[in-house]
């Protein structure tokens, strides 16, 4: 087992306090801290604390021994997942991720960043607000009626006909700045759409504000999770959560961002049949709570002292409060809040002790 130095990513939507408090820092950070990364992503790999070697380089030196034969055969000589903590103080972009076939085609023909899908699961550490998946058409039509904005008539007609994809296309390609302003003013009077008015304050004139009318608004309680599969449109709004995803860069943005937007690409991969994204309570087995997902690349667990972590394949462990002691064989690692470790492939199980709480990421080859 190897203790890691984690990486902090600064984006404008981050928090000056959340990740600082998680790590036990004595004061807020001077700039917004948005993401804490644990993994071997080539842009910002974690480093082995005792020697400073980047985790991706460490794995490349012995992929069979460190990743194990199952993970190596299924995913190649790389860690297939990336573990994060998100600290969201301002809305993220409205985005979608391709499935495996779309990612492979997009990488070959459209310049996608890689050939992998990017499903993800996020577990709330605090109350966490997000837009994820499409609201039921009848409920969306009722909310559009409550807005009473004439310019939304084409979108409303498409929704009423069950043509959610057409409604999204109209919202993203037929929206003017004036319509966004009308929608924002009306949404401020409809409690269920207060988040839409707030989006317009951050991104005035952005068509993504109108597209957000179609999405399901979810507020997760601590311990609840949301699974975002391929093609599911989503935009995180606020809160702190642990996120596990395939180690991929394939993000297609539709709006609510200063980054590059590719509406045709979004419309080509969005799953208009997805409905609201799945909210997971987790399956509790003593000191382990598992958040099941269908992806072979990852599975995520909340782990408390007394938990036994079966061996097999590469694993990451991140302590989120208190401290935990990880023991496997004759090896022992102590993690304080905000600290993490890499557990290489081994058939022996690891045991957790201490008085804290951690999140455990592993491959899911039985999926």
mmCIF file of C-alpha atoms in Angstrom:
data_model
loop_
_atom_site.group_PDB
_atom_site.id
_atom_site.type_symbol
_atom_site.label_atom_id
_atom_site.label_comp_id
_atom_site.label_asym_id
_atom_site.label_seq_id
_atom_site.Cartn_x
_atom_site.Cartn_y
_atom_site.Cartn_z
ATOM 1 C CA UNK A 1 0.000 0.000 0.000
ATOM 2 C CA UNK A 2 1.284 3.450 -0.846
ATOM 3 C CA UNK A 3 0.171 6.730 0.687
ATOM 4 C CA UNK A 4 -0.539 9.445 -1.887
ATOM 5 C CA UNK A 5 -0.319 13.207 -2.143
ATOM 6 C CA UNK A 6 -3.627 14.305 -3.633
ATOM 7 C CA UNK A 7 -4.147 17.052 -6.172
ATOM 8 C CA UNK A 8 -6.301 20.185 -5.792
ATOM 9 C CA UNK A 9 -7.790 21.679 -8.968
ATOM 10 C CA UNK A 10 -8.834 25.339 -8.991
ATOM 11 C CA UNK A 11 -11.882 26.359 -11.016
ATOM 12 C CA UNK A 12 -14.073 29.430 -10.648
ATOM 13 C CA UNK A 13 -17.048 27.385 -9.406
ATOM 14 C CA UNK A 14 -15.131 25.958 -6.447
ATOM 15 C CA UNK A 15 -15.142 26.821 -2.744
ATOM 16 C CA UNK A 16 -12.532 28.606 -0.649
ATOM 17 C CA UNK A 17 -13.577 26.673 2.459
ATOM 18 C CA UNK A 18 -14.948 23.175 1.720
ATOM 19 C CA UNK A 19 -11.789 21.359 0.640
ATOM 20 C CA UNK A 20 -9.684 23.373 3.068
ATOM 21 C CA UNK A 21 -11.908 22.215 5.931
ATOM 22 C CA UNK A 22 -11.853 18.623 4.650
ATOM 23 C CA UNK A 23 -8.045 18.642 4.793
ATOM 24 C CA UNK A 24 -7.943 20.381 8.171
ATOM 25 C CA UNK A 25 -6.369 23.573 6.814
ATOM 26 C CA UNK A 26 -6.280 26.394 9.401
ATOM 27 C CA UNK A 27 -7.797 29.003 7.064
ATOM 28 C CA UNK A 28 -9.708 29.300 3.778
ATOM 29 C CA UNK A 29 -7.781 28.928 0.548
ATOM 30 C CA UNK A 30 -6.823 32.152 -1.281
ATOM 31 C CA UNK A 31 -8.613 30.966 -4.459
ATOM 32 C CA UNK A 32 -11.607 28.712 -5.088
ATOM 33 C CA UNK A 33 -10.719 25.014 -4.794
ATOM 34 C CA UNK A 34 -13.075 22.932 -6.919
ATOM 35 C CA UNK A 35 -11.819 19.349 -7.079
ATOM 36 C CA UNK A 36 -9.602 17.051 -5.044
ATOM 37 C CA UNK A 37 -8.241 14.305 -7.325
ATOM 38 C CA UNK A 38 -7.080 10.849 -6.300
ATOM 39 C CA UNK A 39 -5.820 8.714 -9.154
ATOM 40 C CA UNK A 40 -3.534 8.379 -12.129
ATOM 41 C CA UNK A 41 -5.050 10.811 -14.623
ATOM 42 C CA UNK A 42 -2.147 12.001 -16.806
ATOM 43 C CA UNK A 43 -3.132 15.671 -16.424
ATOM 44 C CA UNK A 44 -2.741 15.614 -12.626
ATOM 45 C CA UNK A 45 -1.729 12.240 -11.201
ATOM 46 C CA UNK A 46 -1.427 11.727 -7.481
ATOM 47 C CA UNK A 47 2.141 11.193 -6.300
ATOM 48 C CA UNK A 48 3.564 8.577 -3.988
ATOM 49 C CA UNK A 49 4.177 10.469 -0.769
ATOM 50 C CA UNK A 50 7.418 8.737 0.149
ATOM 51 C CA UNK A 51 9.203 9.392 -3.158
ATOM 52 C CA UNK A 52 7.169 11.856 -5.252
ATOM 53 C CA UNK A 53 6.769 9.489 -8.217
ATOM 54 C CA UNK A 54 3.514 10.140 -10.133
ATOM 55 C CA UNK A 55 1.047 7.282 -9.771
ATOM 56 C CA UNK A 56 0.628 6.815 -13.531
ATOM 57 C CA UNK A 57 4.390 6.408 -13.950
ATOM 58 C CA UNK A 58 4.522 4.020 -10.990
ATOM 59 C CA UNK A 59 1.797 1.848 -12.540
ATOM 60 C CA UNK A 60 3.444 1.911 -15.963
ATOM 61 C CA UNK A 61 6.566 0.296 -14.498
ATOM 62 C CA UNK A 62 4.663 -2.829 -13.358
ATOM 63 C CA UNK A 63 1.082 -2.862 -14.689
ATOM 64 C CA UNK A 64 0.545 -6.613 -14.317
ATOM 65 C CA UNK A 65 1.700 -6.717 -10.712
ATOM 66 C CA UNK A 66 0.035 -3.509 -9.520
ATOM 67 C CA UNK A 67 -3.241 -3.632 -11.479
ATOM 68 C CA UNK A 68 -3.726 -7.395 -11.551
ATOM 69 C CA UNK A 69 -4.510 -9.646 -14.520
ATOM 70 C CA UNK A 70 -8.252 -8.973 -14.570
ATOM 71 C CA UNK A 71 -8.018 -5.181 -14.704
ATOM 72 C CA UNK A 72 -5.090 -5.306 -17.123
ATOM 73 C CA UNK A 73 -6.975 -7.571 -19.543
ATOM 74 C CA UNK A 74 -10.178 -5.528 -19.341
ATOM 75 C CA UNK A 75 -8.868 -1.970 -19.344
ATOM 76 C CA UNK A 76 -5.234 -2.046 -20.369
ATOM 77 C CA UNK A 77 -2.204 -0.757 -18.434
ATOM 78 C CA UNK A 78 -3.949 2.136 -16.695
ATOM 79 C CA UNK A 79 -5.999 2.754 -13.585
ATOM 80 C CA UNK A 80 -9.543 2.642 -15.026
ATOM 81 C CA UNK A 81 -11.188 5.016 -12.546
ATOM 82 C CA UNK A 82 -10.648 8.474 -11.034
ATOM 83 C CA UNK A 83 -11.807 9.411 -7.533
ATOM 84 C CA UNK A 84 -12.648 13.035 -6.692
ATOM 85 C CA UNK A 85 -14.195 15.314 -4.126
ATOM 86 C CA UNK A 86 -16.211 18.108 -5.752
ATOM 87 C CA UNK A 87 -16.760 21.392 -3.896
ATOM 88 C CA UNK A 88 -19.428 23.261 -5.866
ATOM 89 C CA UNK A 89 -20.169 26.870 -4.921
ATOM 90 C CA UNK A 90 -21.421 27.938 -8.375
ATOM 91 C CA UNK A 91 -23.104 25.941 -11.165
ATOM 92 C CA UNK A 92 -21.093 23.660 -13.403
ATOM 93 C CA UNK A 93 -21.695 23.410 -17.146
ATOM 94 C CA UNK A 94 -24.693 21.660 -18.676
ATOM 95 C CA UNK A 95 -23.017 18.573 -20.112
ATOM 96 C CA UNK A 96 -23.354 15.002 -21.317
ATOM 97 C CA UNK A 97 -20.963 12.076 -21.823
ATOM 98 C CA UNK A 98 -20.919 9.601 -24.729
ATOM 99 C CA UNK A 99 -21.314 5.849 -24.346
ATOM 100 C CA UNK A 100 -18.513 3.444 -25.257
ATOM 101 C CA UNK A 101 -19.400 3.130 -28.933
ATOM 102 C CA UNK A 102 -19.942 6.876 -29.342
ATOM 103 C CA UNK A 103 -16.661 7.608 -27.559
ATOM 104 C CA UNK A 104 -14.708 5.252 -29.818
ATOM 105 C CA UNK A 105 -16.287 6.746 -32.960
ATOM 106 C CA UNK A 106 -15.870 10.294 -31.699
ATOM 107 C CA UNK A 107 -12.214 9.717 -30.899
ATOM 108 C CA UNK A 108 -11.579 8.328 -34.383
ATOM 109 C CA UNK A 109 -13.666 10.848 -36.320
ATOM 110 C CA UNK A 110 -14.469 13.957 -34.253
ATOM 111 C CA UNK A 111 -11.429 14.645 -32.121
ATOM 112 C CA UNK A 112 -12.779 13.439 -28.760
ATOM 113 C CA UNK A 113 -10.164 13.513 -26.010
ATOM 114 C CA UNK A 114 -10.070 9.701 -25.685
ATOM 115 C CA UNK A 115 -12.010 6.595 -26.706
ATOM 116 C CA UNK A 116 -13.655 5.898 -23.340
ATOM 117 C CA UNK A 117 -17.108 6.559 -21.945
ATOM 118 C CA UNK A 118 -17.348 8.647 -18.748
ATOM 119 C CA UNK A 119 -20.156 7.407 -16.503
ATOM 120 C CA UNK A 120 -19.961 8.654 -12.922
ATOM 121 C CA UNK A 121 -21.520 8.324 -9.488
ATOM 122 C CA UNK A 122 -21.554 11.124 -6.906
ATOM 123 C CA UNK A 123 -22.234 10.657 -3.185
ATOM 124 C CA UNK A 124 -23.294 13.751 -1.258
ATOM 125 C CA UNK A 125 -21.178 14.732 1.751
ATOM 126 C CA UNK A 126 -23.371 17.788 2.316
ATOM 127 C CA UNK A 127 -26.752 18.633 0.865
ATOM 128 C CA UNK A 128 -26.033 18.547 -2.863
ATOM 129 C CA UNK A 129 -28.200 20.150 -5.562
ATOM 130 C CA UNK A 130 -27.973 18.988 -9.149
ATOM 131 C CA UNK A 131 -29.883 18.791 -12.404
ATOM 132 C CA UNK A 132 -29.716 15.255 -13.768
ATOM 133 C CA UNK A 133 -31.793 13.591 -16.457
ATOM 134 C CA UNK A 134 -35.097 14.718 -17.939
ATOM 135 C CA UNK A 135 -38.108 15.486 -15.788
ATOM 136 C CA UNK A 136 -41.299 13.616 -16.721
ATOM 137 C CA UNK A 137 -42.866 15.464 -19.729
ATOM 138 C CA UNK A 138 -46.215 16.067 -18.016
ATOM 139 C CA UNK A 139 -44.517 17.708 -15.032
ATOM 140 C CA UNK A 140 -42.339 19.841 -17.311
ATOM 141 C CA UNK A 141 -45.363 20.950 -19.334
ATOM 142 C CA UNK A 142 -47.102 22.021 -16.118
ATOM 143 C CA UNK A 143 -44.081 24.066 -15.045
ATOM 144 C CA UNK A 144 -43.836 25.711 -18.451
ATOM 145 C CA UNK A 145 -47.516 26.612 -18.159
ATOM 146 C CA UNK A 146 -46.814 28.165 -14.761
ATOM 147 C CA UNK A 147 -44.088 30.319 -16.320
ATOM 148 C CA UNK A 148 -46.520 31.686 -18.919
ATOM 149 C CA UNK A 149 -43.729 32.867 -21.249
ATOM 150 C CA UNK A 150 -45.089 33.021 -24.843
ATOM 151 C CA UNK A 151 -41.667 32.479 -26.386
ATOM 152 C CA UNK A 152 -41.552 29.005 -24.850
ATOM 153 C CA UNK A 153 -44.559 27.807 -26.863
ATOM 154 C CA UNK A 154 -42.514 25.677 -29.316
ATOM 155 C CA UNK A 155 -40.605 24.037 -26.462
ATOM 156 C CA UNK A 156 -43.847 23.428 -24.572
ATOM 157 C CA UNK A 157 -45.490 21.872 -27.648
ATOM 158 C CA UNK A 158 -42.577 19.484 -28.149
ATOM 159 C CA UNK A 159 -42.654 18.467 -24.490
ATOM 160 C CA UNK A 160 -46.416 17.905 -24.575
ATOM 161 C CA UNK A 161 -45.935 15.643 -27.595
ATOM 162 C CA UNK A 162 -43.316 13.625 -25.713
ATOM 163 C CA UNK A 163 -40.546 14.843 -28.021
ATOM 164 C CA UNK A 164 -37.983 15.689 -25.371
ATOM 165 C CA UNK A 165 -35.094 15.632 -27.841
ATOM 166 C CA UNK A 166 -36.810 18.191 -30.048
ATOM 167 C CA UNK A 167 -37.577 20.345 -26.998
ATOM 168 C CA UNK A 168 -33.905 20.279 -26.059
ATOM 169 C CA UNK A 169 -32.858 21.156 -29.610
ATOM 170 C CA UNK A 170 -35.245 24.108 -29.667
ATOM 171 C CA UNK A 171 -34.028 25.313 -26.264
ATOM 172 C CA UNK A 172 -30.374 25.175 -27.260
ATOM 173 C CA UNK A 173 -30.624 26.490 -30.823
ATOM 174 C CA UNK A 174 -33.680 28.761 -30.816
ATOM 175 C CA UNK A 175 -33.169 30.762 -27.639
ATOM 176 C CA UNK A 176 -32.330 34.464 -27.628
ATOM 177 C CA UNK A 177 -30.934 36.538 -24.823
ATOM 178 C CA UNK A 178 -34.279 38.266 -24.496
ATOM 179 C CA UNK A 179 -36.078 34.959 -24.004
ATOM 180 C CA UNK A 180 -33.583 33.950 -21.315
ATOM 181 C CA UNK A 181 -34.293 37.197 -19.469
ATOM 182 C CA UNK A 182 -38.061 36.586 -19.674
ATOM 183 C CA UNK A 183 -37.636 33.033 -18.424
ATOM 184 C CA UNK A 184 -35.434 34.182 -15.540
ATOM 185 C CA UNK A 185 -37.971 36.793 -14.421
ATOM 186 C CA UNK A 186 -40.810 34.282 -14.578
ATOM 187 C CA UNK A 187 -38.831 31.498 -12.899
ATOM 188 C CA UNK A 188 -38.142 33.752 -9.927
ATOM 189 C CA UNK A 189 -41.902 33.618 -9.232
ATOM 190 C CA UNK A 190 -42.146 29.787 -9.416
ATOM 191 C CA UNK A 191 -40.567 28.132 -6.340
ATOM 192 C CA UNK A 192 -39.848 24.859 -8.162
ATOM 193 C CA UNK A 193 -37.788 26.792 -10.740
ATOM 194 C CA UNK A 194 -35.830 29.123 -8.451
ATOM 195 C CA UNK A 195 -32.636 27.386 -9.589
ATOM 196 C CA UNK A 196 -33.337 28.475 -13.177
ATOM 197 C CA UNK A 197 -33.462 32.120 -12.140
ATOM 198 C CA UNK A 198 -30.164 31.626 -10.289
ATOM 199 C CA UNK A 199 -28.566 30.078 -13.392
ATOM 200 C CA UNK A 200 -29.575 33.131 -15.411
ATOM 201 C CA UNK A 201 -27.829 35.384 -12.892
ATOM 202 C CA UNK A 202 -24.582 33.462 -13.364
ATOM 203 C CA UNK A 203 -24.932 32.936 -17.136
ATOM 204 C CA UNK A 204 -27.157 35.751 -18.493
ATOM 205 C CA UNK A 205 -28.373 35.140 -22.033
ATOM 206 C CA UNK A 206 -27.149 31.512 -22.074
ATOM 207 C CA UNK A 207 -29.507 29.064 -23.864
ATOM 208 C CA UNK A 208 -28.572 26.490 -21.246
ATOM 209 C CA UNK A 209 -30.876 28.379 -18.871
ATOM 210 C CA UNK A 210 -33.874 27.434 -21.026
ATOM 211 C CA UNK A 211 -32.585 23.871 -21.489
ATOM 212 C CA UNK A 212 -32.416 23.580 -17.688
ATOM 213 C CA UNK A 213 -36.209 23.844 -17.615
ATOM 214 C CA UNK A 214 -36.338 20.316 -19.037
ATOM 215 C CA UNK A 215 -34.080 18.693 -16.459
ATOM 216 C CA UNK A 216 -34.986 17.046 -13.178
ATOM 217 C CA UNK A 217 -33.893 19.034 -10.123
ATOM 218 C CA UNK A 218 -32.559 16.819 -7.339
ATOM 219 C CA UNK A 219 -31.363 17.723 -3.853
ATOM 220 C CA UNK A 220 -29.379 14.858 -2.359
ATOM 221 C CA UNK A 221 -29.155 14.378 1.370
ATOM 222 C CA UNK A 222 -25.757 13.388 2.803
ATOM 223 C CA UNK A 223 -25.193 9.732 1.979
ATOM 224 C CA UNK A 224 -27.471 9.722 -1.057
ATOM 225 C CA UNK A 225 -25.920 9.380 -4.505
ATOM 226 C CA UNK A 226 -26.772 10.149 -8.092
ATOM 227 C CA UNK A 227 -25.625 7.949 -10.951
ATOM 228 C CA UNK A 228 -25.050 9.698 -14.279
ATOM 229 C CA UNK A 229 -24.788 7.223 -17.108
ATOM 230 C CA UNK A 230 -23.936 7.836 -20.769
ATOM 231 C CA UNK A 231 -26.177 10.325 -22.504
ATOM 232 C CA UNK A 232 -27.695 11.726 -19.303
ATOM 233 C CA UNK A 233 -27.659 15.550 -19.320
ATOM 234 C CA UNK A 234 -26.620 17.068 -16.010
ATOM 235 C CA UNK A 235 -25.372 20.214 -14.300
ATOM 236 C CA UNK A 236 -24.266 20.234 -10.669
ATOM 237 C CA UNK A 237 -25.416 23.349 -8.800
ATOM 238 C CA UNK A 238 -24.004 23.379 -5.256
ATOM 239 C CA UNK A 239 -22.699 21.178 -2.491
ATOM 240 C CA UNK A 240 -19.808 18.847 -1.643
ATOM 241 C CA UNK A 241 -19.647 15.250 -2.808
ATOM 242 C CA UNK A 242 -17.362 12.311 -3.527
ATOM 243 C CA UNK A 243 -17.381 11.359 -7.204
ATOM 244 C CA UNK A 244 -16.052 8.225 -8.906
ATOM 245 C CA UNK A 245 -15.874 7.961 -12.677
ATOM 246 C CA UNK A 246 -14.169 6.252 -15.553
ATOM 247 C CA UNK A 247 -10.762 7.823 -16.097
ATOM 248 C CA UNK A 248 -11.846 9.756 -19.212
ATOM 249 C CA UNK A 249 -11.941 13.329 -20.515
ATOM 250 C CA UNK A 250 -15.023 13.021 -22.725
ATOM 251 C CA UNK A 251 -17.217 15.958 -21.692
ATOM 252 C CA UNK A 252 -19.592 17.510 -24.238
ATOM 253 C CA UNK A 253 -20.971 20.870 -23.101
ATOM 254 C CA UNK A 254 -24.299 22.384 -24.111
ATOM 255 C CA UNK A 255 -24.143 25.638 -22.147
ATOM 256 C CA UNK A 256 -23.783 27.292 -18.728
ATOM 257 C CA UNK A 257 -20.058 27.590 -19.236
ATOM 258 C CA UNK A 258 -17.267 29.790 -20.536
ATOM 259 C CA UNK A 259 -15.638 26.709 -22.088
ATOM 260 C CA UNK A 260 -16.204 25.368 -25.583
ATOM 261 C CA UNK A 261 -19.801 24.386 -26.358
ATOM 262 C CA UNK A 262 -20.669 21.729 -28.963
ATOM 263 C CA UNK A 263 -24.448 21.620 -29.248
ATOM 264 C CA UNK A 264 -24.550 19.305 -32.317
ATOM 265 C CA UNK A 265 -22.345 16.783 -30.486
ATOM 266 C CA UNK A 266 -24.545 16.994 -27.389
ATOM 267 C CA UNK A 267 -27.697 16.433 -29.418
ATOM 268 C CA UNK A 268 -26.099 13.462 -31.180
ATOM 269 C CA UNK A 269 -25.346 11.570 -27.944
ATOM 270 C CA UNK A 270 -28.001 12.696 -25.449
ATOM 271 C CA UNK A 271 -30.337 9.954 -24.268
ATOM 272 C CA UNK A 272 -33.799 11.488 -24.547
ATOM 273 C CA UNK A 273 -35.369 8.344 -23.044
ATOM 274 C CA UNK A 274 -33.344 8.441 -19.830
ATOM 275 C CA UNK A 275 -35.853 10.173 -17.568
ATOM 276 C CA UNK A 276 -34.587 11.422 -14.205
ATOM 277 C CA UNK A 277 -31.138 10.171 -13.199
ATOM 278 C CA UNK A 278 -31.047 7.346 -10.679
ATOM 279 C CA UNK A 279 -30.790 8.411 -7.025
ATOM 280 C CA UNK A 280 -29.164 5.732 -4.869
ATOM 281 C CA UNK A 281 -29.507 5.228 -1.126
ATOM 282 C CA UNK A 282 -26.679 2.698 -1.079
ATOM 283 C CA UNK A 283 -26.757 -0.918 0.062
ATOM 284 C CA UNK A 284 -25.612 -1.263 3.674
ATOM 285 C CA UNK A 285 -23.706 -4.313 4.889
ATOM 286 C CA UNK A 286 -22.367 -3.547 8.357
ATOM 287 C CA UNK A 287 -19.616 -0.913 8.075
ATOM 288 C CA UNK A 288 -19.788 -0.873 4.253
ATOM 289 C CA UNK A 289 -22.291 1.033 2.130
ATOM 290 C CA UNK A 290 -22.097 0.166 -1.560
ATOM 291 C CA UNK A 291 -23.409 2.308 -4.417
ATOM 292 C CA UNK A 292 -24.037 -0.226 -7.209
ATOM 293 C CA UNK A 293 -23.557 0.878 -10.812
ATOM 294 C CA UNK A 294 -23.467 -1.143 -14.054
ATOM 295 C CA UNK A 295 -19.964 -0.150 -15.111
ATOM 296 C CA UNK A 296 -17.118 -2.702 -14.959
ATOM 297 C CA UNK A 297 -14.490 0.034 -14.524
ATOM 298 C CA UNK A 298 -15.527 1.067 -11.007
ATOM 299 C CA UNK A 299 -17.545 0.526 -7.879
ATOM 300 C CA UNK A 300 -17.776 2.922 -4.924
ATOM 301 C CA UNK A 301 -18.248 2.174 -1.237
ATOM 302 C CA UNK A 302 -18.398 4.224 1.923
ATOM 303 C CA UNK A 303 -16.229 2.362 4.438
ATOM 304 C CA UNK A 304 -16.137 2.722 8.205
ATOM 305 C CA UNK A 305 -13.895 1.096 10.827
ATOM 306 C CA UNK A 306 -14.452 -2.640 10.923
ATOM 307 C CA UNK A 307 -14.907 -2.881 7.163
ATOM 308 C CA UNK A 308 -13.105 -5.624 5.277
ATOM 309 C CA UNK A 309 -11.997 -4.658 1.769
ATOM 310 C CA UNK A 310 -11.579 -7.758 -0.418
ATOM 311 C CA UNK A 311 -8.428 -7.997 -2.477
ATOM 312 C CA UNK A 312 -8.196 -8.236 -6.235
ATOM 313 C CA UNK A 313 -7.465 -5.436 -8.664
ATOM 314 C CA UNK A 314 -6.298 -1.867 -7.993
ATOM 315 C CA UNK A 315 -8.000 0.157 -5.255
ATOM 316 C CA UNK A 316 -8.025 3.701 -3.896
ATOM 317 C CA UNK A 317 -8.988 4.778 -0.401
ATOM 318 C CA UNK A 318 -9.793 8.363 0.620
ATOM 319 C CA UNK A 319 -10.463 9.418 4.214
ATOM 320 C CA UNK A 320 -13.119 12.155 4.470
ATOM 321 C CA UNK A 321 -13.252 12.704 8.232
ATOM 322 C CA UNK A 322 -11.500 11.564 11.387
ATOM 323 C CA UNK A 323 -8.740 9.065 10.666
ATOM 324 C CA UNK A 324 -8.634 5.465 9.488
ATOM 325 C CA UNK A 325 -6.018 2.757 9.755
ATOM 326 C CA UNK A 326 -5.677 0.390 6.790
ATOM 327 C CA UNK A 327 -4.039 -2.989 7.426
ATOM 328 C CA UNK A 328 -3.231 -5.669 4.861
ATOM 329 C CA UNK A 329 -0.849 -8.478 5.631
ATOM 330 C CA UNK A 330 1.946 -6.915 7.646
ATOM 331 C CA UNK A 331 1.460 -3.498 6.047
ATOM 332 C CA UNK A 332 -0.300 -0.534 7.706
ATOM 333 C CA UNK A 333 -1.217 2.943 6.512
ATOM 334 C CA UNK A 334 -2.838 5.695 8.607
ATOM 335 C CA UNK A 335 -4.981 8.239 6.747
ATOM 336 C CA UNK A 336 -6.225 11.536 8.172
ATOM 337 C CA UNK A 337 -9.096 13.465 6.599
ATOM 338 C CA UNK A 338 -8.212 14.448 3.038
ATOM 339 C CA UNK A 339 -5.466 11.809 2.765
ATOM 340 C CA UNK A 340 -5.509 8.856 0.405
ATOM 341 C CA UNK A 341 -3.735 5.629 -0.471
ATOM 342 C CA UNK A 342 -3.288 3.300 -3.426
ATOM 343 C CA UNK A 343 -3.788 -0.400 -2.736
ATOM 344 C CA UNK A 344 -2.196 -2.542 -5.453
ATOM 345 C CA UNK A 345 -3.607 -5.835 -6.677
ATOM 346 C CA UNK A 346 -3.413 -8.434 -3.936
ATOM 347 C CA UNK A 347 -5.565 -11.438 -3.081
ATOM 348 C CA UNK A 348 -5.420 -10.578 0.633
ATOM 349 C CA UNK A 349 -8.200 -8.446 2.100
ATOM 350 C CA UNK A 350 -7.540 -5.152 3.882
ATOM 351 C CA UNK A 351 -9.124 -4.201 7.209
ATOM 352 C CA UNK A 352 -10.150 -0.728 8.360
ATOM 353 C CA UNK A 353 -9.746 0.471 11.929
ATOM 354 C CA UNK A 354 -9.741 3.882 13.612
ATOM 355 C CA UNK A 355 -12.531 6.401 14.189
ATOM 356 C CA UNK A 356 -13.086 7.966 10.766
ATOM 357 C CA UNK A 357 -14.872 7.422 7.479
ATOM 358 C CA UNK A 358 -13.437 6.714 4.052
ATOM 359 C CA UNK A 359 -14.488 6.055 0.486
ATOM 360 C CA UNK A 360 -13.163 2.975 -1.241
ATOM 361 C CA UNK A 361 -12.920 2.696 -5.020
ATOM 362 C CA UNK A 362 -12.286 -0.587 -6.828
ATOM 363 C CA UNK A 363 -12.922 -2.251 -10.178
ATOM 364 C CA UNK A 364 -16.286 -3.915 -10.785
ATOM 365 C CA UNK A 365 -15.360 -6.778 -13.082
ATOM 366 C CA UNK A 366 -18.429 -8.786 -12.075
ATOM 367 C CA UNK A 367 -20.746 -6.156 -13.575
#
